[in-house]
Short mmCIF file of N, CA and C in Angstrom, two decimals:
data_model
loop_
_atom_site.label_atom_id
_atom_site.label_comp_id
_atom_site.label_asym_id
_atom_site.label_seq_id
_atom_site.Cartn_x
_atom_site.Cartn_y
_atom_site.Cartn_z
N UNK A 1195 262.61 -14.17 -169.55
CA UNK A 1195 262.20 -14.84 -168.34
C UNK A 1195 261.12 -14.00 -167.67
N UNK A 1196 260.01 -14.62 -167.30
CA UNK A 1196 258.93 -13.91 -166.61
C UNK A 1196 259.38 -13.49 -165.22
N UNK A 1197 258.72 -12.47 -164.69
CA UNK A 1197 259.08 -11.97 -163.36
C UNK A 1197 258.93 -13.01 -162.26
N UNK A 1198 258.09 -14.01 -162.47
CA UNK A 1198 257.85 -15.01 -161.43
C UNK A 1198 258.81 -16.19 -161.50
N UNK A 1199 259.61 -16.28 -162.55
CA UNK A 1199 260.55 -17.38 -162.68
C UNK A 1199 261.84 -17.06 -161.95
N UNK A 1200 262.41 -18.08 -161.33
CA UNK A 1200 263.68 -17.92 -160.62
C UNK A 1200 264.83 -18.26 -161.56
N UNK A 1201 265.92 -17.53 -161.41
CA UNK A 1201 267.11 -17.85 -162.20
C UNK A 1201 267.80 -19.06 -161.58
N UNK A 1202 268.12 -20.03 -162.38
CA UNK A 1202 268.89 -21.19 -161.95
C UNK A 1202 270.01 -21.37 -162.97
N UNK A 1203 271.25 -21.42 -162.47
CA UNK A 1203 272.39 -21.62 -163.38
C UNK A 1203 272.21 -22.91 -164.17
N UNK A 1204 272.77 -22.94 -165.36
CA UNK A 1204 272.63 -24.11 -166.23
C UNK A 1204 273.17 -25.38 -165.60
N UNK A 1205 274.32 -25.30 -164.90
CA UNK A 1205 274.89 -26.50 -164.28
C UNK A 1205 274.02 -26.99 -163.13
N UNK A 1206 273.43 -26.06 -162.40
CA UNK A 1206 272.54 -26.44 -161.30
C UNK A 1206 271.26 -27.04 -161.87
N UNK A 1207 270.72 -26.45 -162.93
CA UNK A 1207 269.52 -26.99 -163.57
C UNK A 1207 269.77 -28.41 -164.06
N UNK A 1208 270.92 -28.67 -164.66
CA UNK A 1208 271.25 -30.01 -165.14
C UNK A 1208 271.29 -31.00 -163.99
N UNK A 1209 271.86 -30.59 -162.86
CA UNK A 1209 271.93 -31.46 -161.69
C UNK A 1209 270.53 -31.74 -161.14
N UNK A 1210 269.70 -30.70 -161.04
CA UNK A 1210 268.33 -30.88 -160.56
C UNK A 1210 267.53 -31.78 -161.49
N UNK A 1211 267.72 -31.60 -162.79
CA UNK A 1211 267.03 -32.46 -163.76
C UNK A 1211 267.48 -33.91 -163.62
N UNK A 1212 268.78 -34.13 -163.38
CA UNK A 1212 269.29 -35.48 -163.18
C UNK A 1212 268.64 -36.12 -161.95
N UNK A 1213 268.55 -35.36 -160.86
CA UNK A 1213 267.93 -35.89 -159.65
C UNK A 1213 266.47 -36.25 -159.89
N UNK A 1214 265.77 -35.39 -160.59
CA UNK A 1214 264.36 -35.66 -160.88
C UNK A 1214 264.22 -36.91 -161.74
N UNK A 1215 265.09 -37.08 -162.72
CA UNK A 1215 265.04 -38.25 -163.60
C UNK A 1215 265.33 -39.54 -162.84
N UNK A 1216 266.14 -39.45 -161.78
CA UNK A 1216 266.47 -40.62 -160.98
C UNK A 1216 265.27 -41.13 -160.21
N UNK A 1217 264.32 -40.24 -159.94
CA UNK A 1217 263.14 -40.65 -159.18
C UNK A 1217 263.51 -40.95 -157.75
N UNK A 1218 262.82 -41.88 -157.16
CA UNK A 1218 263.10 -42.24 -155.78
C UNK A 1218 262.23 -41.45 -154.81
N UNK A 1219 262.37 -41.78 -153.56
CA UNK A 1219 261.57 -41.16 -152.52
C UNK A 1219 262.35 -40.03 -151.86
N UNK A 1220 261.62 -39.05 -151.39
CA UNK A 1220 262.23 -37.96 -150.65
C UNK A 1220 262.57 -38.37 -149.23
N UNK A 1221 263.37 -37.57 -148.58
CA UNK A 1221 263.80 -37.86 -147.21
C UNK A 1221 262.61 -38.02 -146.28
N UNK A 1222 261.58 -37.20 -146.48
CA UNK A 1222 260.41 -37.27 -145.61
C UNK A 1222 259.67 -38.60 -145.73
N UNK A 1223 259.92 -39.34 -146.80
CA UNK A 1223 259.24 -40.62 -147.01
C UNK A 1223 260.05 -41.82 -146.54
N UNK A 1224 261.36 -41.66 -146.39
CA UNK A 1224 262.20 -42.82 -146.08
C UNK A 1224 262.70 -42.86 -144.64
N UNK A 1225 262.53 -41.81 -143.89
CA UNK A 1225 262.98 -41.79 -142.51
C UNK A 1225 264.39 -41.25 -142.35
N UNK A 1226 264.76 -41.02 -141.10
CA UNK A 1226 266.02 -40.34 -140.78
C UNK A 1226 267.26 -41.12 -141.20
N UNK A 1227 267.31 -42.41 -140.89
CA UNK A 1227 268.52 -43.18 -141.19
C UNK A 1227 268.80 -43.22 -142.69
N UNK A 1228 267.78 -43.56 -143.48
CA UNK A 1228 267.95 -43.59 -144.93
C UNK A 1228 268.18 -42.18 -145.47
N UNK A 1229 267.54 -41.20 -144.85
CA UNK A 1229 267.75 -39.80 -145.25
C UNK A 1229 269.19 -39.38 -145.10
N UNK A 1230 269.84 -39.81 -144.01
CA UNK A 1230 271.27 -39.50 -143.81
C UNK A 1230 272.12 -40.14 -144.90
N UNK A 1231 271.79 -41.38 -145.24
CA UNK A 1231 272.53 -42.07 -146.30
C UNK A 1231 272.35 -41.34 -147.63
N UNK A 1232 271.12 -40.93 -147.93
CA UNK A 1232 270.86 -40.20 -149.17
C UNK A 1232 271.64 -38.88 -149.20
N UNK A 1233 271.66 -38.18 -148.08
CA UNK A 1233 272.35 -36.89 -148.01
C UNK A 1233 273.84 -37.06 -148.26
N UNK A 1234 274.45 -38.08 -147.67
CA UNK A 1234 275.88 -38.32 -147.88
C UNK A 1234 276.17 -38.72 -149.32
N UNK A 1235 275.29 -39.53 -149.91
CA UNK A 1235 275.46 -39.94 -151.30
C UNK A 1235 275.33 -38.74 -152.23
N UNK A 1236 274.33 -37.93 -152.00
CA UNK A 1236 274.13 -36.73 -152.81
C UNK A 1236 275.32 -35.78 -152.67
N UNK A 1237 275.82 -35.63 -151.46
CA UNK A 1237 276.99 -34.78 -151.24
C UNK A 1237 278.20 -35.27 -152.01
N UNK A 1238 278.37 -36.59 -152.06
CA UNK A 1238 279.51 -37.15 -152.79
C UNK A 1238 279.39 -36.88 -154.29
N UNK A 1239 278.17 -36.81 -154.79
CA UNK A 1239 277.95 -36.54 -156.22
C UNK A 1239 278.17 -35.07 -156.56
N UNK A 1240 277.74 -34.19 -155.67
CA UNK A 1240 277.66 -32.77 -156.02
C UNK A 1240 278.74 -31.89 -155.41
N UNK A 1241 279.42 -32.37 -154.41
CA UNK A 1241 280.32 -31.52 -153.64
C UNK A 1241 281.68 -31.35 -154.30
N UNK A 1242 282.17 -30.14 -154.28
CA UNK A 1242 283.54 -29.87 -154.72
C UNK A 1242 284.49 -30.29 -153.61
N UNK A 1243 285.75 -30.53 -153.92
CA UNK A 1243 286.70 -30.87 -152.86
C UNK A 1243 286.82 -29.73 -151.84
N UNK A 1244 287.03 -30.11 -150.59
CA UNK A 1244 287.21 -29.11 -149.54
C UNK A 1244 288.48 -28.31 -149.80
N UNK A 1245 288.42 -27.04 -149.50
CA UNK A 1245 289.56 -26.14 -149.67
C UNK A 1245 290.51 -26.33 -148.50
N UNK A 1246 291.82 -26.28 -148.75
CA UNK A 1246 292.80 -26.36 -147.67
C UNK A 1246 292.78 -25.07 -146.87
N UNK A 1247 292.71 -25.20 -145.55
CA UNK A 1247 292.71 -24.04 -144.65
C UNK A 1247 293.80 -24.21 -143.61
N UNK A 1248 294.22 -23.12 -143.01
CA UNK A 1248 295.25 -23.17 -141.97
C UNK A 1248 294.76 -23.91 -140.73
N UNK A 1249 293.46 -23.76 -140.41
CA UNK A 1249 292.92 -24.38 -139.20
C UNK A 1249 291.59 -25.06 -139.54
N UNK A 1250 291.49 -26.34 -139.25
CA UNK A 1250 290.24 -27.09 -139.26
C UNK A 1250 290.29 -27.94 -137.99
N UNK A 1251 289.43 -27.61 -137.03
CA UNK A 1251 289.51 -28.25 -135.72
C UNK A 1251 288.14 -28.76 -135.30
N UNK A 1252 288.06 -30.05 -134.96
CA UNK A 1252 286.82 -30.63 -134.46
C UNK A 1252 286.67 -30.33 -132.98
N UNK A 1253 285.46 -29.93 -132.61
CA UNK A 1253 285.13 -29.58 -131.23
C UNK A 1253 283.79 -30.22 -130.89
N UNK A 1254 283.39 -30.12 -129.64
CA UNK A 1254 282.05 -30.54 -129.24
C UNK A 1254 281.47 -29.52 -128.28
N UNK A 1255 280.15 -29.50 -128.25
CA UNK A 1255 279.40 -28.67 -127.32
C UNK A 1255 278.42 -29.60 -126.61
N UNK A 1256 278.35 -29.51 -125.30
CA UNK A 1256 277.45 -30.37 -124.55
C UNK A 1256 276.01 -29.94 -124.79
N UNK A 1257 275.19 -30.90 -125.20
CA UNK A 1257 273.77 -30.63 -125.44
C UNK A 1257 272.92 -31.47 -124.52
N UNK A 1258 271.62 -31.26 -124.52
CA UNK A 1258 270.72 -31.99 -123.61
C UNK A 1258 270.68 -33.49 -123.85
N UNK A 1259 271.01 -33.93 -125.08
CA UNK A 1259 270.99 -35.36 -125.39
C UNK A 1259 272.39 -35.90 -125.68
N UNK A 1260 273.42 -35.15 -125.28
CA UNK A 1260 274.79 -35.60 -125.52
C UNK A 1260 275.59 -34.54 -126.25
N UNK A 1261 276.82 -34.90 -126.57
CA UNK A 1261 277.70 -33.95 -127.24
C UNK A 1261 277.24 -33.66 -128.67
N UNK A 1262 277.37 -32.40 -129.06
CA UNK A 1262 277.04 -31.95 -130.40
C UNK A 1262 278.36 -31.67 -131.12
N UNK A 1263 278.61 -32.34 -132.26
CA UNK A 1263 279.87 -32.10 -132.97
C UNK A 1263 279.87 -30.72 -133.63
N UNK A 1264 281.00 -30.06 -133.53
CA UNK A 1264 281.23 -28.75 -134.14
C UNK A 1264 282.54 -28.82 -134.91
N UNK A 1265 282.71 -27.92 -135.84
CA UNK A 1265 283.98 -27.83 -136.55
C UNK A 1265 284.32 -26.36 -136.71
N UNK A 1266 285.55 -26.02 -136.34
CA UNK A 1266 286.05 -24.64 -136.43
C UNK A 1266 286.95 -24.53 -137.65
N UNK A 1267 286.70 -23.54 -138.48
CA UNK A 1267 287.49 -23.31 -139.70
C UNK A 1267 288.09 -21.91 -139.64
N UNK A 1268 289.34 -21.79 -140.05
CA UNK A 1268 289.95 -20.46 -140.16
C UNK A 1268 291.00 -20.50 -141.27
N UNK A 1269 290.95 -19.50 -142.12
CA UNK A 1269 291.92 -19.40 -143.21
C UNK A 1269 293.28 -18.95 -142.70
N UNK A 1270 293.33 -18.37 -141.51
CA UNK A 1270 294.59 -17.89 -140.93
C UNK A 1270 294.96 -18.73 -139.71
N UNK A 1271 296.25 -18.98 -139.57
CA UNK A 1271 296.76 -19.75 -138.43
C UNK A 1271 296.56 -18.99 -137.12
N UNK A 1272 296.81 -17.71 -137.14
CA UNK A 1272 296.68 -16.87 -135.95
C UNK A 1272 295.95 -15.59 -136.31
N UNK A 1273 295.13 -15.13 -135.39
CA UNK A 1273 294.45 -13.85 -135.58
C UNK A 1273 293.95 -13.35 -134.23
N UNK A 1274 293.69 -12.07 -134.17
CA UNK A 1274 293.12 -11.49 -132.95
C UNK A 1274 291.66 -11.91 -132.86
N UNK A 1275 291.13 -11.91 -131.65
CA UNK A 1275 289.72 -12.24 -131.45
C UNK A 1275 288.85 -11.26 -132.23
N UNK A 1276 287.78 -11.75 -132.80
CA UNK A 1276 286.88 -10.91 -133.57
C UNK A 1276 285.61 -11.66 -133.89
N UNK A 1277 284.81 -11.12 -134.78
CA UNK A 1277 283.54 -11.76 -135.12
C UNK A 1277 283.75 -13.08 -135.88
N UNK A 1278 282.72 -13.88 -135.90
CA UNK A 1278 282.77 -15.14 -136.63
C UNK A 1278 281.41 -15.40 -137.29
N UNK A 1279 281.38 -16.36 -138.17
CA UNK A 1279 280.14 -16.81 -138.79
C UNK A 1279 279.82 -18.18 -138.21
N UNK A 1280 278.59 -18.37 -137.76
CA UNK A 1280 278.15 -19.68 -137.27
C UNK A 1280 277.21 -20.26 -138.32
N UNK A 1281 277.59 -21.40 -138.87
CA UNK A 1281 276.77 -22.08 -139.89
C UNK A 1281 276.05 -23.23 -139.20
N UNK A 1282 274.73 -23.16 -139.19
CA UNK A 1282 273.91 -24.24 -138.64
C UNK A 1282 273.14 -24.83 -139.81
N UNK A 1283 273.45 -26.07 -140.15
CA UNK A 1283 272.83 -26.67 -141.33
C UNK A 1283 271.35 -26.94 -141.11
N UNK A 1284 270.65 -27.03 -142.22
CA UNK A 1284 269.24 -27.41 -142.15
C UNK A 1284 269.10 -28.89 -141.88
N UNK A 1285 267.90 -29.38 -141.85
CA UNK A 1285 267.68 -30.80 -141.62
C UNK A 1285 267.26 -31.11 -140.20
N UNK A 1286 267.02 -30.08 -139.41
CA UNK A 1286 266.53 -30.29 -138.05
C UNK A 1286 267.50 -31.06 -137.18
N UNK A 1287 268.80 -30.97 -137.45
CA UNK A 1287 269.83 -31.70 -136.70
C UNK A 1287 269.61 -33.21 -136.80
N UNK A 1288 269.02 -33.65 -137.92
CA UNK A 1288 268.73 -35.07 -138.10
C UNK A 1288 269.47 -35.64 -139.31
N UNK A 1289 269.49 -34.94 -140.42
CA UNK A 1289 269.97 -35.51 -141.68
C UNK A 1289 271.45 -35.23 -141.94
N UNK A 1290 271.87 -33.97 -141.93
CA UNK A 1290 273.25 -33.63 -142.26
C UNK A 1290 274.18 -33.73 -141.06
N UNK A 1291 275.48 -33.57 -141.30
CA UNK A 1291 276.46 -33.57 -140.22
C UNK A 1291 277.66 -32.72 -140.66
N UNK A 1292 278.68 -32.64 -139.82
CA UNK A 1292 279.83 -31.79 -140.15
C UNK A 1292 280.55 -32.25 -141.41
N UNK A 1293 280.54 -33.53 -141.70
CA UNK A 1293 281.21 -34.03 -142.91
C UNK A 1293 280.46 -33.63 -144.17
N UNK A 1294 279.14 -33.72 -144.14
CA UNK A 1294 278.33 -33.38 -145.31
C UNK A 1294 278.56 -31.94 -145.73
N UNK A 1295 278.73 -31.04 -144.77
CA UNK A 1295 278.87 -29.62 -145.07
C UNK A 1295 280.32 -29.13 -145.03
N UNK A 1296 281.28 -30.04 -144.94
CA UNK A 1296 282.68 -29.66 -144.81
C UNK A 1296 283.16 -28.78 -145.96
N UNK A 1297 282.92 -29.20 -147.19
CA UNK A 1297 283.40 -28.45 -148.35
C UNK A 1297 282.79 -27.05 -148.39
N UNK A 1298 281.49 -26.96 -148.17
CA UNK A 1298 280.82 -25.66 -148.15
C UNK A 1298 281.42 -24.75 -147.09
N UNK A 1299 281.65 -25.30 -145.91
CA UNK A 1299 282.20 -24.48 -144.82
C UNK A 1299 283.62 -24.02 -145.10
N UNK A 1300 284.41 -24.82 -145.81
CA UNK A 1300 285.75 -24.35 -146.16
C UNK A 1300 285.67 -23.19 -147.14
N UNK A 1301 284.66 -23.16 -147.97
CA UNK A 1301 284.46 -22.03 -148.89
C UNK A 1301 284.02 -20.78 -148.12
N UNK A 1302 283.13 -20.95 -147.16
CA UNK A 1302 282.66 -19.82 -146.36
C UNK A 1302 283.82 -19.21 -145.58
N UNK A 1303 284.69 -20.09 -145.04
CA UNK A 1303 285.82 -19.60 -144.24
C UNK A 1303 286.77 -18.82 -145.09
#
């Protein structure tokens, strides 16, 4: 492999090749609503089942245009206060949502 080539696992390469073969328009070409539908469909194809955790709690944070959905994950039922990881998905707060990233976040937790 040349120094400029990126390593991509074989299973990921197969998935990327499948997406390319499917063709279609990118999110930037179809708009936000269709982009959300595409993201959820893609997630259903590629996502592993969410891991069971002791705590999965839906919350909201008040934002300038209304409530922002949040989800709190913890592998332990009880713990002392300490640091946390905040996962803010890409997509400019337009395409993805807490459901699309649920499985990934259970793995991070």
